[in-house]
Short mmCIF file of C-alpha atoms and ligand atoms in Angstrom, two decimals:
data_model
loop_
_atom_site.label_atom_id
_atom_site.label_comp_id
_atom_site.label_asym_id
_atom_site.label_seq_id
_atom_site.Cartn_x
_atom_site.Cartn_y
_atom_site.Cartn_z
CA MET A 1 129.49 208.19 251.80
CA PRO A 2 126.93 210.63 253.74
CA ALA A 3 126.09 209.61 257.14
CA VAL A 4 122.24 209.61 256.29
CA TRP A 5 122.61 207.56 253.31
CA TYR A 6 125.19 205.12 255.19
CA THR A 7 122.76 204.84 258.50
CA LEU A 8 119.69 204.01 255.94
CA ARG A 9 121.57 201.37 254.32
CA HIS A 10 121.99 199.98 257.75
CA LEU A 11 118.14 200.17 258.36
CA VAL A 12 116.45 198.61 255.08
CA PRO A 13 115.34 194.94 255.67
CA TRP A 14 116.21 192.33 253.40
CA THR A 15 119.42 194.25 252.03
CA GLY A 16 123.19 193.64 253.05
CA TYR A 17 125.06 196.01 255.13
CA PRO A 18 127.33 198.51 253.34
CA TYR A 19 130.40 196.45 253.86
CA VAL A 20 133.04 194.41 252.33
CA GLY A 21 134.87 192.74 255.20
CA GLN A 22 137.61 189.88 255.11
CA SER A 23 138.05 186.61 256.09
CA VAL A 24 139.57 185.69 259.35
CA GLN A 25 140.69 182.98 261.80
CA CYS A 26 138.74 182.13 264.88
CA ASN A 27 139.88 184.94 267.64
CA LEU A 28 139.86 181.93 270.08
CA CYS A 29 141.41 178.72 268.71
CA GLY A 30 142.68 180.02 265.37
CA SER A 31 140.72 177.73 263.22
CA ARG A 32 139.06 178.49 259.76
CA GLU A 33 136.68 175.94 259.87
CA THR A 34 133.19 177.11 260.35
CA VAL A 35 129.43 176.36 260.00
CA ILE A 36 127.07 178.70 258.84
CA ILE A 37 124.53 179.54 261.65
CA GLY A 38 122.60 182.46 260.67
CA ARG A 39 121.88 184.68 257.33
CA ILE A 40 119.69 187.32 258.72
CA ASP A 41 120.05 189.49 261.55
CA ARG A 42 117.46 190.96 264.28
CA ARG A 43 116.55 193.66 261.66
CA LEU A 44 115.58 191.15 259.11
CA LYS A 45 118.62 192.42 256.95
CA ARG A 46 121.39 190.10 255.36
CA LEU A 47 124.15 189.23 257.78
CA THR A 48 126.14 185.89 257.86
CA SER A 49 127.17 184.50 261.23
CA VAL A 50 129.40 181.31 261.66
CA CYS A 51 130.21 179.23 264.63
CA CYS A 52 133.97 178.01 264.64
CA SER A 53 133.81 174.15 264.09
CA GLN A 54 136.60 173.50 266.82
CA CYS A 55 135.70 175.72 269.61
CA GLY A 56 132.06 177.15 269.15
CA LEU A 57 133.01 180.81 269.00
CA ILE A 58 130.55 182.75 266.92
CA ARG A 59 131.27 185.64 264.53
CA THR A 60 130.48 187.69 261.37
CA ASP A 61 131.50 186.46 258.45
CA PRO A 62 133.18 188.13 256.62
CA MET A 63 134.55 190.22 259.65
CA PRO A 64 134.13 193.74 258.93
CA THR A 65 137.53 195.48 258.83
CA ALA A 66 138.96 197.66 261.09
CA GLU A 67 138.28 200.62 259.07
CA GLU A 68 134.83 199.56 258.20
CA LEU A 69 133.94 199.16 261.86
CA ALA A 70 135.52 202.51 262.67
CA SER A 71 133.31 204.23 259.97
CA TYR A 72 130.03 202.41 261.41
CA TYR A 73 130.94 203.75 264.96
CA ALA A 74 131.83 207.02 263.80
CA ASP A 75 128.62 207.53 261.55
CA SER A 76 125.93 204.96 262.50
CA TYR A 77 126.22 203.10 265.73
CA ARG A 78 124.67 205.35 268.26
CA LEU A 79 121.55 206.20 266.25
CA ASP A 80 121.37 202.93 264.77
CA TYR A 81 121.66 201.15 267.98
CA GLN A 82 120.54 203.37 270.94
CA GLY A 83 118.45 206.05 268.97
CA ALA A 84 120.94 208.51 270.27
CA PHE A 85 120.20 211.50 267.71
CA GLY A 86 122.90 214.33 267.76
CA GLY A 87 125.44 212.03 269.37
CA GLN A 88 123.94 212.54 272.77
CA PRO A 89 122.94 209.58 274.90
CA PRO A 90 119.03 209.61 274.91
CA ARG A 91 117.36 209.71 278.24
CA PHE A 92 115.86 206.18 278.00
CA HIS A 93 119.65 205.00 277.59
CA VAL A 94 120.69 206.75 280.70
CA THR A 95 117.80 205.35 282.74
CA ARG A 96 118.57 201.84 281.45
CA SER A 97 122.12 202.45 281.92
CA LEU A 98 121.63 203.61 285.28
CA ARG A 99 119.52 200.45 286.46
CA GLU A 100 122.32 198.15 285.03
CA ALA A 101 125.07 200.27 286.70
CA ARG A 102 123.30 199.68 290.23
CA ALA A 103 123.11 195.98 289.63
CA ARG A 104 126.51 195.78 288.69
CA ALA A 105 127.72 197.74 291.95
CA ALA A 106 125.54 195.51 294.14
CA LEU A 107 127.05 192.18 292.39
CA LEU A 108 130.65 193.71 292.97
CA ALA A 109 129.64 195.49 296.46
CA PRO A 110 132.45 192.98 298.10
CA ALA A 111 135.40 194.50 296.01
CA LEU A 112 134.27 197.75 295.88
CA ARG A 113 135.70 199.17 299.04
CA PRO A 114 136.36 203.05 299.42
CA GLY A 115 139.80 203.68 297.76
CA ALA A 116 139.71 200.71 295.13
CA GLN A 117 141.15 201.28 291.77
CA VAL A 118 138.44 200.94 289.01
CA LEU A 119 138.52 200.74 285.48
CA ASP A 120 135.20 200.47 283.40
CA PHE A 121 136.60 199.26 279.87
CA GLY A 122 133.87 200.72 277.61
CA SER A 123 132.22 203.08 279.89
CA GLY A 124 129.35 204.50 277.77
CA SER A 125 127.75 207.22 279.12
CA GLY A 126 129.42 206.69 282.58
CA GLU A 127 126.83 205.78 285.18
CA PHE A 128 128.58 203.20 286.70
CA ILE A 129 131.83 204.75 287.17
CA ALA A 130 129.64 207.96 288.61
CA LEU A 131 128.04 205.63 291.00
CA VAL A 132 131.23 203.82 292.34
CA GLN A 133 133.04 207.12 292.50
CA GLU A 134 130.21 208.29 294.81
CA ALA A 135 131.13 205.26 297.06
CA GLY A 136 134.41 206.36 297.47
CA CYS A 137 136.27 204.43 294.49
CA GLU A 138 139.09 206.02 292.43
CA VAL A 139 137.64 205.43 288.90
CA VAL A 140 138.42 205.86 285.25
CA GLY A 141 136.71 204.75 282.04
CA ILE A 142 137.74 204.19 278.56
CA GLU A 143 135.09 205.03 276.00
CA PRO A 144 135.93 205.70 272.43
CA SER A 145 132.67 207.55 271.78
CA ARG A 146 133.66 211.03 271.95
CA ALA A 147 130.03 212.14 272.57
CA TYR A 148 129.28 209.96 275.40
CA ALA A 149 132.71 210.20 277.08
CA ALA A 150 132.32 214.12 277.23
CA PHE A 151 128.51 213.47 278.35
CA ALA A 152 129.95 211.48 281.46
CA ARG A 153 132.68 213.99 282.04
CA ARG A 154 130.10 216.96 282.08
CA ARG A 155 127.40 215.19 283.88
CA TYR A 156 129.12 213.11 286.55
CA GLY A 157 132.70 214.76 286.75
CA VAL A 158 134.41 211.36 285.98
CA THR A 159 137.70 210.80 284.30
CA VAL A 160 137.14 209.25 280.83
CA ILE A 161 139.87 208.22 278.21
CA GLU A 162 138.54 208.01 274.69
CA ASP A 163 141.79 206.75 273.10
CA GLU A 164 142.88 203.58 274.92
CA SER A 165 146.36 203.90 273.40
CA GLN A 166 146.69 206.93 275.59
CA ALA A 167 146.08 204.83 278.81
CA SER A 168 149.26 204.39 280.54
CA PHE A 169 147.91 202.33 283.30
CA ALA A 170 151.12 200.61 285.34
CA PRO A 171 150.55 196.43 285.30
CA GLU A 172 148.42 195.09 288.13
CA TYR A 173 147.09 198.40 288.82
CA PHE A 174 143.40 198.18 289.28
CA ASP A 175 141.39 196.41 291.98
CA VAL A 176 138.32 195.92 289.99
CA ILE A 177 137.48 196.31 286.14
CA THR A 178 134.73 195.74 284.55
CA THR A 179 133.40 195.52 280.77
CA HIS A 180 129.59 195.35 280.40
CA HIS A 181 128.68 194.47 276.70
CA VAL A 182 131.81 195.51 274.92
CA LEU A 183 133.75 192.26 273.88
CA GLU A 184 131.11 191.26 271.47
CA HIS A 185 131.66 194.43 269.44
CA LEU A 186 135.35 194.07 269.11
CA ARG A 187 137.41 192.28 266.25
CA ASP A 188 140.00 190.69 268.80
CA PRO A 189 137.84 190.12 272.02
CA VAL A 190 140.74 187.71 273.58
CA ASP A 191 143.37 190.40 273.05
CA ALA A 192 141.14 193.09 274.80
CA LEU A 193 140.92 190.38 277.78
CA ARG A 194 144.42 189.79 277.88
CA ARG A 195 145.13 193.52 278.28
CA LEU A 196 142.69 193.93 281.15
CA ALA A 197 144.18 190.74 282.74
CA ARG A 198 147.66 192.71 282.74
CA TRP A 199 145.87 195.62 284.28
CA LEU A 200 144.43 193.34 287.09
CA ALA A 201 145.98 193.46 290.44
CA PRO A 202 146.79 189.80 291.68
CA ASN A 203 143.89 189.74 294.06
CA GLY A 204 141.54 191.75 291.86
CA VAL A 205 138.22 191.27 290.02
CA LEU A 206 137.24 191.38 286.65
CA TYR A 207 133.70 191.53 285.78
CA VAL A 208 132.60 190.79 281.92
CA SER A 209 129.10 190.46 280.62
CA VAL A 210 128.35 190.02 276.93
CA PRO A 211 124.99 188.73 275.17
CA HIS A 212 124.20 185.22 275.97
CA MET A 213 123.93 183.59 272.34
CA ALA A 214 122.00 180.56 273.41
CA ALA A 215 119.49 182.13 275.65
CA GLU A 216 116.55 180.86 275.55
CA HIS A 217 114.01 183.65 275.28
CA LYS A 218 114.91 184.69 271.78
CA ARG A 219 114.66 183.58 268.48
CA PRO A 220 118.28 182.81 266.83
CA HIS A 221 118.27 185.70 264.50
CA GLU A 222 117.19 188.07 267.07
CA ARG A 223 120.82 187.41 268.62
CA PHE A 224 122.54 189.04 265.52
CA HIS A 225 123.43 192.40 265.04
CA PHE A 226 125.92 194.32 262.87
CA GLY A 227 127.57 196.10 265.70
CA HIS A 228 128.41 192.55 267.24
CA THR A 229 131.22 190.93 265.48
CA HIS A 230 131.53 188.03 268.20
CA GLY A 231 129.14 185.94 270.15
CA PHE A 232 129.55 184.10 273.21
CA VAL A 233 127.78 181.14 275.39
CA PRO A 234 129.01 180.59 278.99
CA GLU A 235 131.55 178.13 277.70
CA THR A 236 133.40 180.03 275.08
CA LEU A 237 133.47 183.01 277.51
CA ASN A 238 135.07 180.97 279.99
CA LEU A 239 137.39 179.59 277.49
CA ALA A 240 138.44 183.15 276.33
CA ALA A 241 139.13 183.94 279.89
CA LEU A 242 141.31 181.07 280.40
CA CYS A 243 143.05 181.92 277.39
CA SER A 244 143.67 185.24 279.06
CA GLY A 245 144.79 184.19 282.23
CA LEU A 246 141.58 184.12 284.08
CA GLU A 247 139.25 181.95 285.87
CA PRO A 248 135.66 182.39 287.23
CA ASP A 249 136.01 183.69 291.01
CA PRO A 250 133.94 181.46 293.17
CA ARG A 251 133.21 184.30 295.51
CA PHE A 252 130.62 185.33 292.81
CA CYS A 253 128.01 183.33 291.21
CA PRO A 254 128.02 183.69 287.38
CA GLU A 255 124.80 184.40 285.92
CA GLY A 256 124.94 183.02 282.06
CA THR A 257 127.57 185.01 280.12
CA THR A 258 127.84 187.77 283.26
CA VAL A 259 130.82 186.41 285.05
CA VAL A 260 133.44 187.75 287.46
CA TYR A 261 136.70 186.27 287.19
CA ARG A 262 139.96 186.25 288.99
CA LYS A 263 143.63 185.73 288.10
CA THR A 264 144.81 182.13 287.75
CA ASN A 265 148.10 181.07 287.91
CA GLY A 266 147.60 177.77 285.85
CA PRO A 267 148.80 177.44 282.22
CA ALA A 268 146.83 178.58 279.30
CA PRO A 269 145.52 175.68 277.76
CA PRO A 270 147.72 174.27 274.90
CA THR A 271 144.92 173.82 272.26
CA ILE A 272 141.29 174.74 272.41
CA ALA A 273 138.51 172.28 271.14
CA ALA A 274 134.94 172.03 272.57
CA PRO A 275 132.83 169.62 270.20
CA GLU A 276 129.97 169.27 272.26
CA ILE A 277 129.70 172.92 272.57
CA VAL A 278 129.78 173.22 268.60
CA ALA A 279 127.02 170.53 268.34
CA ARG A 280 125.01 172.12 270.75
CA ILE A 281 125.02 175.79 269.28
CA ILE A 282 124.63 174.10 265.69
CA ASP A 283 121.57 172.20 267.04
CA LEU A 284 120.08 175.29 268.61
CA TYR A 285 120.45 177.53 265.46
CA SER A 286 119.30 174.78 262.89
CA ARG A 287 115.76 174.85 264.50
CA GLN A 288 115.05 178.37 263.01
CA ARG A 289 112.75 178.24 260.14
CA LEU A 290 112.81 181.55 258.61
CA LEU A 291 110.18 181.79 256.06
CA PRO A 292 107.34 180.34 257.98
CA TYR A 293 108.38 182.81 260.94
CA VAL A 294 108.29 185.68 258.50
CA ALA A 295 105.09 184.68 256.84
CA SER A 296 103.53 184.59 260.21
CA GLY A 297 104.21 188.05 261.13
CA ALA A 298 105.54 186.89 264.42
CA TRP A 299 108.56 189.07 264.06
CA LEU A 300 106.21 192.00 264.66
CA TRP A 301 106.05 191.02 268.10
CA PRO A 302 109.89 191.56 269.15
CA VAL A 303 109.76 195.16 267.11
CA LEU A 304 106.82 196.04 269.17
CA ARG A 305 108.51 195.08 272.32
CA ARG A 306 111.48 196.71 271.74
CA ASN A 307 109.82 199.97 270.99
CA ALA A 308 107.80 199.75 273.91
CA LYS A 309 110.53 199.58 275.98
CA VAL A 310 112.06 202.61 274.83
CA LEU A 311 108.98 204.57 275.28
CA ARG A 312 108.36 203.22 278.56
CA ASP A 313 112.18 204.18 279.43
CA SER A 314 111.61 207.52 277.81
CA VAL A 315 108.33 208.51 279.05
CA PHE A 316 108.02 206.56 282.73
CA LEU A 317 111.19 206.15 284.22
CA ARG A 318 113.57 209.08 285.02
ZN1 ZN B 1 137.26 178.56 267.42
#
């Protein structure tokens, strides 16, 4: 499908996305029981999102196949998601990414000693690894976008691997691993967490940040996006970590769905059920009344706000 037409089909409101998908079980607990919590996304496009009835993990249903996701990321994602024409990261993205990288580095400062081995899983345009490399750490990024990986190498002189299967890290190699707004894009986020845990040194720390699907300041449908195949609240993120041999590190204060984990020697939970979390998520999303919201025109405000942020970061911030 030509990329422009494919991308347009990702942008026109009140239509579905160009994919078929497949029915999958919950990535966290294996259940197939679900409750629909959303039928529309932040672009006011048709997209069905469900909450697992057993553990509360949120996912897109049907789940895009691996091929469909690959096609989306190859043809549309950066333009659709970040306004990246020609595959290059736009200036506002780099500015925002640098701001976030500074905050992440400040949070992890106690672990980022000179000589520490650091991996950024989903390193994007490379601002975080560039920053910690400057501070004397040994860094490597994994970033599947060829254009963004090339940008990071060219601008910052950092090492970035595009194909994770080419990464041959020894177990327990890294002192610090970070993954910022990446897990929500994956079909199998728990498996990714397990891989990262295997690469983590016994006393290492793993920083994970994902969007908070119960954050108060957003309307429910604004939390959904085609690129986000999974959604977490703090409790389900911690459950996914626990299943991967990780627990919150008490030296770092978690902030919503931004958490620093350490390895745990405890056994993985035999079964995962979180009825109170499920009830809370379903209650939150059932309060959405879409038609009055659309009729009121209130949806224009978040659109304007989002575009104003892009303008601000493009023109006024460097
Ligand atoms: Zn589940």
